[in-house]
Amino acid sequence: MKPSQAMNYSNADILRSSSLSQLPIPFSLCVVGFLVVLFLGWFGPLVETYGATIIIVNKDSPGEGFNDPAPFTPVGGNTATTLGQARLNAFEYAANILAQVLVSTVGIRVDARIDSLGAGILGSAGPNTVHRNFPNAPVPNTWYVQSLANKLAEQDLDLTTSDISATFSANFTNWYFGLDAHPPAGQFDFVTVVLHEIIHGLGFLSLVDVLTGEKFLGSNDDFMRWLELHGASPADYPLMTDTQRQFANVAGPNLHFVGANLQGASGTLTAGRTDTHVQMYAPNPVQLGSSVSHFTNTIKPDQLMEPGIASGKAIHDLGLAQPLLQDLGWEFEVGVSFPTRNDVNGDEKADLVWRNTSTWAFAIWLMNGPTIASSGSLGVVSSKWQIAGTGDVNEDGKADVIWRHSDTGTVAVWLMNGLTVMSVGFPGSVSTDWQIRSVGDVNGDGRADLVWRNASSGEVTIWLMNGFMIASSGHLGAVPLEWQIAGMGDMNADGKADVIWRNDLTGAVEVWLMQGLTVLSIGFTGGVSTDWQIVGVGDVNDDGMGDLVWRKTSNGEVAIWLMNGVTLSSPGFFGVVPQAWEIASISDVNGDGSADIIWRNRQTGSVAVWMMNGLTIMSIGFPGSASINWEIQH
C-alpha cells in the first residue's frame, strides 16, 4: 500500500431549479463518473484571515464570468461597479466567512467560474480528489476530501489539482450579489450559495452511491462513518450491506448524523432531531445529489446545509455545519471576529477611554495588563457630544469611538489609531427618541454595528456599518419597555454578537442570537431578583462565548454566569465589594483571551483591575487614579 492513495472525484454539488418560482431550490449532490480539472487558472484573491488561507482561482476568460465588464450598481455593501467584480466580491466574502474561523496550515484552492449550466441549474461545486492512507490519516482505508486530507497531513497532497471546483450559472439574471444577507424577493443570494457549496467541498458529503448503497471503491468515507439508521440492526451505516444502505438512504427522519460535536450542538434545534441525533435528508424516492448529504429539510432553525434555499432568503451563518465539520476532522478558531473591546491601538489589549464631565476633555490610557503603557489627551469635545460606544467599524483591528449629539441626533465616528484620531465621519442622524444601546458585530464581517432602541416605543433597529457608511439597516420590531438591553456578546461562538435583554419587572434574562439583521433564535437563560443587575458582558474564560457579570445593588456582591449559548453553564460568586467601587468595563487588558474586570472608586478616583481566568481572580492590579471628574466610558 502506498503512503497515500488518491482518486479524482467529480464536481459533486449541483444547485438545480425545477422552476423559477420562490420554491426552495435543491442543492443537488450528483456523483457521476470522474473529472480531472487541470490547474490552469490564474490566482485570484487570497482570502487570508486568522485561521486559514483560501485561494480563489479565477478560471474565467477575459471579458466573461468573474471578468465580465458589464456595469453594476453597488448594492448591499458590494461596492463593485462591474458585474464580474461584483460576482468576485461576493465569492470572496463567502470564502472569508470560512477563512476567519477555519484552521489549516495548507492553503485551500477553489477553482471558480461562471458558465452556462442549463435550465434551472444555479451552480455546482465539490472536491476534485479524495485521499486515503496519507500521513496523519485518522482512520486507515478511509476516504477524505482533498482539502481536509491536506489539513490533516499538513502538506499539499496534490500540487497539480485545486481542492474544490465551483461553477455558477451565467444564465440566471436574478442573482443577488449584496453582502448584507438581504436579497429581495425573487433573487437568489450568491453568498449563501457559494458558502453552501464550498462547505460540501470541505467534506460535507458522502461518497456512497445513494442508488445502489455501494461504498466508493469499496472503502468508507469520512462523512459516512458518522451516519446511523436509528433503531435498525445494524444501526451503523458503514457496517450495513449495500442493500441495507439503500433502505437507509430513503428512511426519512430515521437517518441521523451522530458525531459528538454535532450532538453537543443539537440543543439549539426545535425540529429536525431525535434526542441529540440530527436528522439527515433521506426522502423516498432518492433525490440524486440531495439525499444523505444534507440536513433534513424540516430542521429548525433553518440551516445553511439543508437541501434547498428559497429566493429572497440568505443564510451567512455556518450554524450546525461547523460542529459537523469538526466531527469530520476540521478545527475552528472561536471568537475571532471581534477585536478586543476598546483596543484603540490594535495590540489585542483593551484600553481605557476617559471623559471629563466638568471640562469635557477626552483622554485614553493604553493598557498593558494592569499597567498604563502610555496615555494621551485628545482635546475637548462639546458637552453636546456624548460617547455612545466603541467598536471597530472599519475592520482595521482598532476600536473606533462613536459619538452622538444630544440635540440634533447626529452620529459621528472617530476612526482611531492609538492616541491619534485618523479621520472623522458622520454616518447619519435620527430623532433623539432613538438611542444607541450597544455596539457589536452582529453579522460577523469584522465591523462593529450599532443597535438602536426607541425610548418611547421600544422599537429596535440595527445599522450594519462599513466604516463611516451605513451598509444596511433593519428594523426588528418593538419590545415592551420593561425589557432593557443589558449588553452584547458572542454567546454561541459563531462570530456574531448577540443581544442580551433583562426584564426590569421580573428579572428574567433573554438572549437574541443574531445573524445580521435577523434574530436567529431567542433563548431564556433564567432570572434572578431585580436587586441583581447585569453590569457587563465578556468572555472571562476564553471559550469564545460571552459571560454575564452581575452586581447586587443592595450590598455590592459580585457574581459571574459562565454561559454556553443561551444556557447557564456555571455560576460563580466573588463576595461583597464596597459600593464605592463600581465596575467600569469588562475588557481583556492583557491579551490572554479572557475578559478582565476594571473597577473605579467613585470616591478616590482609583482604578483597579481583576485579572480573570474563568471564575478565578488570578491577580489584582492598580494602574493609577484620576480626578473623580473623569469617567471611564464604554
XYZ file of C-alpha atoms in Angstrom:
634
model
C 0.000 0.000 0.000
C 1.387 3.423 -0.903
C 1.618 6.061 1.854
C -1.168 7.966 0.144
C -3.789 6.937 -2.333
C -5.856 9.490 -4.181
C -8.745 9.266 -6.591
C -10.138 12.033 -8.738
C -13.654 12.868 -7.654
C -16.326 14.548 -9.737
C -17.731 18.001 -9.219
C -20.086 16.914 -6.521
C -22.675 19.571 -5.979
C -25.291 20.881 -8.380
C -27.743 23.604 -7.467
C -30.783 22.897 -9.599
C -34.080 24.691 -10.111
C -37.289 22.947 -11.074
C -38.915 26.302 -11.635
C -38.092 29.960 -11.333
C -40.615 30.466 -8.537
C -39.786 31.118 -4.892
C -39.930 27.429 -4.058
C -36.739 26.061 -2.453
C -34.042 25.280 -4.999
C -32.435 21.894 -4.275
C -28.721 21.701 -3.657
C -28.044 18.516 -5.623
C -25.081 16.317 -4.885
C -24.591 14.200 -8.000
C -21.785 11.667 -8.192
C -21.374 10.759 -11.848
C -18.042 9.471 -13.136
C -14.708 11.201 -12.582
C -13.477 14.590 -13.693
C -9.865 15.724 -13.821
C -9.574 19.506 -13.544
C -6.182 20.817 -14.627
C -4.809 23.683 -12.561
C -4.531 26.210 -15.375
C -6.266 29.236 -13.906
C -4.567 32.358 -12.647
C -4.594 33.111 -8.959
C -7.301 35.476 -7.862
C -7.962 36.950 -4.407
C -6.143 35.423 -1.472
C -8.602 35.233 1.405
C -6.390 35.054 4.469
C -7.500 35.893 7.984
C -6.924 34.286 11.372
C -7.231 30.581 10.683
C -6.925 29.557 7.024
C -5.946 30.780 3.589
C -8.473 30.275 0.804
C -7.078 30.901 -2.675
C -9.711 31.732 -5.269
C -8.544 30.654 -8.725
C -10.432 32.587 -11.385
C -10.974 30.125 -14.245
C -12.886 32.517 -16.480
C -11.508 34.007 -19.672
C -11.120 37.784 -20.117
C -14.433 39.540 -20.584
C -16.643 36.789 -19.159
C -17.862 35.451 -15.837
C -15.788 36.834 -12.997
C -14.166 39.178 -15.536
C -17.412 40.476 -17.078
C -17.060 44.258 -17.621
C -20.828 44.902 -17.735
C -21.822 47.855 -15.498
C -23.021 47.008 -11.996
C -24.776 49.213 -9.473
C -23.374 48.733 -5.933
C -25.807 47.014 -3.587
C -25.846 45.631 -0.057
C -22.256 46.552 0.800
C -20.843 45.247 -2.502
C -19.078 48.303 -3.935
C -18.215 46.779 -7.332
C -19.013 48.740 -10.485
C -18.735 45.806 -12.917
C -20.685 42.552 -12.896
C -17.550 40.403 -12.860
C -16.116 42.203 -9.852
C -19.493 42.023 -8.057
C -19.506 38.248 -8.513
C -15.917 38.005 -7.311
C -16.530 40.263 -4.302
C -19.462 38.106 -3.202
C -17.462 34.905 -3.750
C -14.563 36.341 -1.766
C -16.921 37.459 1.006
C -18.347 33.937 1.325
C -14.859 32.418 1.364
C -13.819 34.914 4.028
C -16.623 33.780 6.337
C -14.939 30.372 6.384
C -11.353 31.640 6.333
C -11.966 33.636 9.518
C -12.747 30.538 11.550
C -11.318 27.511 9.734
C -7.874 26.266 10.808
C -5.435 24.856 8.238
C -1.729 25.380 7.616
C -2.232 24.365 3.967
C -3.926 26.785 1.590
C -7.334 25.746 0.236
C -7.570 26.314 -3.531
C -11.005 26.853 -5.026
C -11.456 26.963 -8.813
C -14.219 29.449 -9.577
C -16.049 30.040 -12.837
C -19.295 31.409 -14.224
C -20.648 29.283 -17.062
C -23.780 28.038 -18.755
C -25.197 25.148 -16.755
C -28.542 24.536 -18.394
C -32.111 25.276 -17.440
C -32.810 25.541 -13.724
C -29.238 24.901 -12.537
C -27.811 27.652 -10.342
C -24.411 26.163 -9.638
C -22.254 23.145 -8.890
C -19.256 22.544 -6.662
C -17.376 19.853 -4.812
C -13.974 18.292 -4.095
C -11.749 17.401 -7.032
C -9.952 14.478 -5.400
C -10.235 12.261 -2.330
C -7.370 10.626 -0.426
C -6.791 7.741 1.978
C -3.845 6.380 3.994
C -1.972 9.672 3.843
C 0.387 10.859 6.625
C -1.563 11.516 9.853
C -4.746 9.963 8.445
C -7.006 9.496 11.495
C -8.639 6.302 10.189
C -6.988 3.854 7.758
C -8.558 2.882 4.438
C -10.998 5.802 4.684
C -11.557 8.453 2.025
C -11.075 12.138 2.943
C -11.710 15.049 0.605
C -8.545 16.756 -0.595
C -8.755 19.950 1.474
C -9.273 18.020 4.720
C -6.638 15.430 3.837
C -4.168 18.271 3.206
C -5.030 19.847 6.540
C -4.560 16.575 8.429
C -1.364 15.660 6.565
C -0.026 19.219 6.983
C 1.051 19.195 3.358
C -0.491 19.576 -0.084
C -1.081 16.022 -1.293
C -1.829 17.093 -4.882
C 0.025 20.153 -6.105
C -1.424 19.871 -9.604
C -5.114 19.993 -8.705
C -7.193 22.534 -6.802
C -9.054 21.228 -3.779
C -12.518 22.371 -4.809
C -14.217 23.382 -8.067
C -17.199 25.709 -8.110
C -19.251 26.771 -11.130
C -22.253 29.098 -11.089
C -24.814 29.739 -13.757
C -24.377 32.519 -16.278
C -27.982 32.003 -17.374
C -29.604 33.417 -14.256
C -30.230 37.142 -14.147
C -31.773 37.110 -10.665
C -28.642 36.638 -8.565
C -28.258 38.951 -5.584
C -24.613 39.966 -5.096
C -25.077 42.076 -1.966
C -23.099 41.128 1.130
C -25.765 42.064 3.670
C -27.839 38.842 3.640
C -30.908 40.781 2.457
C -31.821 39.601 -1.045
C -35.157 40.932 -2.298
C -37.969 38.562 -3.197
C -37.256 36.674 -6.378
C -33.453 36.919 -6.158
C -31.019 34.205 -5.077
C -28.320 35.161 -2.583
C -24.967 34.407 -4.220
C -23.036 34.463 -0.931
C -25.330 31.810 0.579
C -24.972 29.525 -2.433
C -21.169 29.892 -2.567
C -20.821 29.252 1.159
C -23.024 26.138 0.941
C -21.051 24.746 -1.985
C -17.608 25.354 -0.502
C -18.702 23.526 2.644
C -19.572 20.496 0.510
C -16.059 20.752 -0.901
C -14.700 20.667 2.643
C -16.264 17.248 3.182
C -19.928 17.751 3.997
C -20.943 14.883 1.694
C -20.879 11.108 1.434
C -19.227 9.283 -1.446
C -21.694 6.400 -1.208
C -23.766 5.730 -4.334
C -27.216 6.630 -2.994
C -28.952 4.434 -5.603
C -27.009 1.217 -5.011
C -25.671 1.745 -1.478
C -22.165 0.911 -2.684
C -19.161 2.451 -0.965
C -16.740 4.453 -3.095
C -14.235 1.867 -4.394
C -15.235 -0.396 -1.511
C -13.999 1.848 1.324
C -15.683 4.027 3.929
C -15.578 7.788 3.583
C -15.131 10.205 6.472
C -18.715 11.503 6.320
C -20.494 8.129 6.216
C -18.654 6.962 9.348
C -20.986 9.149 11.426
C -24.290 8.068 9.879
C -26.742 5.717 11.578
C -30.209 4.367 10.870
C -31.968 4.887 14.157
C -33.389 1.666 15.605
C -32.022 -0.602 12.857
C -29.712 -3.585 13.276
C -27.033 -2.815 12.461
C -27.633 0.895 13.004
C -24.092 1.808 11.977
C -24.182 2.937 8.315
C -20.679 1.646 7.414
C -21.468 -1.846 8.774
C -24.567 -2.234 6.623
C -24.732 -4.217 3.421
C -25.297 -2.294 0.197
C -28.966 -3.290 0.288
C -29.343 -2.065 3.862
C -27.743 1.254 2.925
C -30.197 1.533 0.016
C -33.002 1.313 2.587
C -31.314 3.779 4.926
C -30.989 6.299 2.104
C -34.790 6.579 1.875
C -35.565 6.150 5.579
C -36.724 9.736 6.093
C -36.178 11.165 9.587
C -34.527 7.970 10.866
C -31.204 8.586 9.094
C -29.034 10.520 11.546
C -25.590 12.069 11.869
C -24.250 11.151 15.311
C -20.854 12.849 15.604
C -20.176 14.028 19.157
C -19.705 17.695 18.240
C -22.948 17.847 16.297
C -24.842 16.045 19.060
C -23.474 18.547 21.558
C -24.777 21.450 19.469
C -28.167 19.902 18.676
C -29.878 21.523 21.658
C -30.388 24.688 19.595
C -32.832 22.816 17.327
C -36.588 22.944 17.749
C -37.171 20.460 14.893
C -35.032 18.029 12.928
C -33.509 15.994 15.743
C -34.230 12.776 17.616
C -32.890 13.144 21.138
C -29.409 14.554 20.358
C -29.174 12.951 16.894
C -29.564 15.347 13.961
C -31.749 14.093 11.123
C -30.379 13.938 7.580
C -32.231 14.294 4.283
C -33.444 10.844 3.173
C -36.650 11.159 1.105
C -38.307 8.288 -0.731
C -37.603 8.061 -3.610
C -33.935 9.035 -3.567
C -33.133 12.516 -4.823
C -29.854 12.296 -6.685
C -27.491 14.959 -5.493
C -29.508 15.814 -2.396
C -30.155 12.630 -0.417
C -27.968 11.740 2.576
C -25.515 14.653 2.260
C -27.713 17.402 3.702
C -29.579 18.093 6.901
C -33.282 17.300 6.731
C -35.397 19.988 5.104
C -37.635 20.091 8.209
C -34.839 21.279 10.506
C -35.498 24.406 12.604
C -33.997 26.940 12.895
C -33.173 26.896 9.182
C -29.665 25.724 8.383
C -27.223 26.585 5.617
C -26.740 22.910 4.729
C -30.347 21.991 4.033
C -31.102 20.601 0.562
C -32.686 23.832 -0.631
C -32.653 27.602 -0.459
C -35.518 29.874 -1.457
C -35.179 33.094 -3.365
C -35.395 36.124 -1.133
C -33.594 34.299 1.671
C -29.999 34.323 2.882
C -28.029 32.309 5.459
C -24.472 33.532 6.087
C -24.089 31.588 9.316
C -22.340 28.197 9.433
C -24.806 27.017 12.038
C -24.649 23.264 12.621
C -22.330 22.811 9.658
C -19.487 23.875 11.950
C -19.809 21.092 14.567
C -20.387 18.557 11.775
C -17.172 19.645 10.073
C -15.441 19.353 13.441
C -16.617 15.737 13.626
C -15.000 15.174 10.234
C -11.668 16.495 11.492
C -11.693 20.246 10.892
C -10.670 22.680 13.608
C -12.136 26.126 14.138
C -10.979 29.298 15.741
C -13.519 30.771 18.158
C -14.403 34.373 18.826
C -12.049 35.667 16.122
C -14.431 38.116 14.529
C -14.207 40.655 17.318
C -11.218 42.832 18.118
C -10.647 43.256 21.836
C -13.180 45.691 23.206
C -11.813 49.251 23.452
C -8.498 48.249 21.832
C -7.758 51.525 20.043
C -4.173 50.670 19.006
C -4.625 47.104 17.743
C -2.330 45.339 20.226
C -5.159 42.996 21.351
C -5.241 44.614 24.782
C -8.212 46.698 25.876
C -7.609 50.370 26.585
C -9.492 52.805 28.827
C -11.442 55.658 27.245
C -11.943 58.629 29.582
C -14.200 61.704 29.523
C -14.057 64.639 31.917
C -17.632 65.541 32.911
C -16.563 69.041 34.003
C -14.284 70.222 31.189
C -15.473 67.649 28.579
C -11.894 66.724 27.759
C -11.228 63.318 26.195
C -8.300 61.033 27.049
C -7.117 57.439 26.607
C -4.972 55.092 28.657
C -3.237 52.487 26.501
C -3.073 49.424 28.719
C -0.628 46.538 29.094
C -2.302 44.329 31.644
C -2.791 46.292 34.882
C -0.138 48.824 33.753
C -0.579 52.039 31.772
C 1.709 51.648 28.737
C 1.076 55.241 27.655
C -1.642 57.855 27.768
C -2.742 60.889 25.871
C -5.249 63.733 25.853
C -7.208 64.186 22.641
C -8.646 67.605 23.385
C -12.014 68.969 24.438
C -15.314 67.991 22.801
C -18.529 69.924 23.366
C -20.752 68.569 26.118
C -23.477 68.171 23.476
C -21.497 65.261 22.078
C -21.721 62.093 24.171
C -19.730 58.875 23.692
C -22.279 56.249 22.608
C -19.874 53.336 22.335
C -16.638 51.989 20.938
C -16.089 49.361 18.272
C -14.050 48.618 15.161
C -16.334 49.907 12.392
C -13.776 49.678 9.563
C -12.189 46.266 10.262
C -8.654 47.565 10.825
C -8.289 45.827 14.194
C -8.613 49.075 16.165
C -11.656 50.194 18.138
C -13.202 53.457 16.997
C -15.235 55.937 19.032
C -18.918 56.509 18.237
C -20.388 59.852 19.312
C -23.988 61.131 19.420
C -25.141 64.763 19.531
C -27.748 65.216 22.271
C -29.689 67.984 20.447
C -29.522 67.056 16.758
C -29.268 63.260 16.991
C -26.281 63.300 14.636
C -23.877 60.363 14.833
C -20.138 60.877 14.418
C -17.346 58.316 14.231
C -13.702 58.834 15.123
C -11.526 56.296 13.341
C -8.709 55.629 15.800
C -5.069 54.611 15.615
C -3.863 54.516 19.195
C -3.796 58.049 20.588
C -4.477 59.584 17.161
C -7.818 60.377 15.545
C -7.170 59.348 11.929
C -10.394 60.771 10.470
C -13.923 61.776 11.402
C -17.131 60.798 9.593
C -20.845 61.370 10.029
C -22.922 58.297 9.088
C -26.326 59.880 9.694
C -28.792 61.437 12.071
C -32.020 60.256 13.708
C -34.508 61.601 16.205
C -33.254 61.778 19.781
C -36.060 59.405 20.766
C -33.706 56.803 19.347
C -30.699 55.881 21.480
C -27.634 53.767 20.691
C -27.909 50.985 23.257
C -24.996 48.796 22.263
C -22.220 48.313 19.726
C -21.181 44.908 18.368
C -20.562 42.932 15.187
C -23.919 41.238 14.627
C -23.178 39.914 11.127
C -19.648 38.584 11.607
C -17.977 40.783 8.982
C -15.397 42.123 11.435
C -17.088 45.529 11.638
C -18.946 46.782 14.692
C -22.625 47.637 14.185
C -24.973 49.971 16.061
C -28.016 48.692 17.949
C -30.699 51.349 18.436
C -33.714 51.465 20.776
C -36.585 53.935 20.695
C -37.112 55.120 24.263
C -40.791 55.859 23.611
C -41.995 52.926 21.525
C -39.478 50.219 22.429
C -38.649 49.624 18.744
C -35.271 48.127 17.869
C -33.205 48.915 14.773
C -29.678 47.954 13.720
C -27.237 49.814 11.495
C -24.746 47.472 9.817
C -21.637 49.606 9.481
C -18.849 49.816 6.912
C -16.527 52.480 8.251
C -18.365 55.810 8.152
C -21.088 54.332 5.953
C -24.312 52.560 6.883
C -24.007 49.432 4.726
C -27.542 48.335 5.565
C -30.158 48.785 8.253
C -33.008 46.728 9.566
C -35.994 47.155 11.844
C -36.562 44.329 14.343
C -39.905 45.446 15.745
C -40.943 46.729 19.157
C -40.087 45.180 22.530
C -42.050 46.084 25.701
C -40.294 48.848 27.597
C -39.823 46.748 30.730
C -37.214 44.865 28.718
C -33.860 46.661 28.569
C -30.760 45.852 26.518
C -28.181 44.796 29.114
C -25.271 44.316 26.731
C -23.892 42.428 23.747
C -21.550 39.493 23.317
C -20.998 36.452 21.137
C -22.898 33.978 23.276
C -22.635 30.932 20.979
C -19.143 31.378 19.467
C -20.449 31.830 15.927
C -18.516 35.058 15.350
C -21.586 37.286 15.679
C -22.521 39.491 18.623
C -25.821 38.642 20.297
C -28.152 40.919 22.270
C -28.760 40.314 25.980
C -32.021 41.599 27.447
C -33.175 41.990 31.075
C -36.727 42.444 32.309
C -36.854 45.234 34.902
C -40.056 43.864 36.427
C -39.466 40.108 36.590
C -35.663 39.854 36.498
C -35.815 37.448 33.533
C -32.841 37.284 31.136
C -33.299 36.743 27.410
C -30.747 36.342 24.619
C -31.289 37.165 20.962
C -28.907 35.039 18.912
C -28.184 37.268 15.934
C -27.413 36.704 12.292
C -27.005 40.169 10.886
C -30.401 41.835 10.752
C -32.181 38.603 11.679
C -32.925 37.271 15.160
C -31.950 33.657 14.529
C -33.449 32.392 17.775
C -34.396 33.565 21.257
C -33.388 31.845 24.465
C -34.378 32.446 28.077
C -31.446 31.840 30.380
C -33.344 32.202 33.634
C -33.945 35.027 36.026
C -32.845 36.454 39.355
C -34.056 39.131 41.731
C -34.040 42.624 40.250
C -31.682 43.578 43.080
C -29.056 41.962 40.848
C -28.004 43.916 37.746
C -26.028 42.825 34.698
C -23.076 45.227 34.713
C -21.144 43.786 31.779
C -20.732 41.049 29.196
C -17.377 39.495 28.336
C -15.679 36.172 27.747
C -13.964 35.662 31.105
C -12.939 32.017 30.497
C -11.680 32.277 26.892
C -14.113 29.740 25.425
C -15.314 32.105 22.702
C -18.663 32.713 24.402
C -19.767 35.789 26.273
C -20.386 35.554 30.023
C -22.554 37.745 32.268
C -21.098 39.775 35.138
C -23.594 40.649 37.888
C -23.592 43.133 40.778
C -26.056 43.216 43.661
C -27.190 46.795 44.202
C -28.073 46.387 47.864
C -24.711 45.163 49.157
C -22.178 45.210 46.277
C -21.885 41.431 45.899
C -20.369 40.212 42.592
C -21.268 37.128 40.569
C -20.489 35.746 37.122
C -22.516 33.438 34.921
C -20.348 31.372 32.593
C -22.553 30.881 29.551
C -22.831 28.222 26.855
C -25.041 29.824 24.240
C -28.299 30.676 25.959
C -27.642 28.194 28.773
C -26.066 28.964 32.139
C -23.048 26.657 32.300
C -21.659 27.554 35.718
C -22.157 30.416 38.213
C -19.517 31.886 40.487
C -19.735 34.260 43.452
C -16.971 36.668 44.486
C -18.227 38.124 47.720
C -19.022 41.710 48.597
C -17.044 44.629 47.184
C -17.528 48.040 48.861
C -20.077 50.018 46.920
C -17.722 52.938 46.437
C -16.148 50.680 43.805
C -18.062 50.471 40.514
C -17.443 48.134 37.599
C -16.406 50.398 34.718
C -15.655 47.857 31.987
C -15.335 44.159 31.181
C -12.355 44.007 28.819
C -9.240 41.923 28.178
C -6.429 44.283 29.196
C -3.578 41.744 28.958
C -4.446 39.987 25.705
C -4.792 36.475 27.144
C -8.252 35.973 25.657
C -10.090 36.243 28.976
C -12.000 39.429 29.747
C -10.914 41.211 32.909
C -12.943 43.387 35.275
C -11.974 47.077 35.517
C -13.106 48.863 38.680
C -13.271 52.571 39.539
C -13.588 54.039 43.018
C -16.009 56.933 42.689
C -14.762 58.496 45.958
C -10.987 58.334 45.489
C -10.702 58.046 41.693
C -8.521 54.926 41.946
C -8.641 52.266 39.216
C -8.281 48.540 39.927
C -8.168 45.559 37.598
C -9.178 41.984 38.367
C -7.215 39.719 36.005
C -9.654 36.885 35.337
C -9.369 33.217 34.379
C -12.924 31.951 34.337
C -14.311 32.049 37.856
C -10.878 32.715 39.369
C -9.300 36.112 40.067
C -5.683 35.454 39.059
C -4.356 38.767 40.361
C -5.378 42.336 41.168
C -3.567 45.409 39.876
C -3.885 49.146 40.461
C -2.817 51.037 37.325
C -3.418 54.539 38.737
C -6.049 57.098 39.595
C -7.661 60.214 38.165
C -9.815 63.047 39.429
C -13.388 61.936 40.075
C -14.485 64.340 37.317
C -13.015 61.829 34.904
C -15.171 58.831 33.998
C -14.252 55.608 32.203
C -16.752 55.403 29.367
C -17.572 52.219 27.436
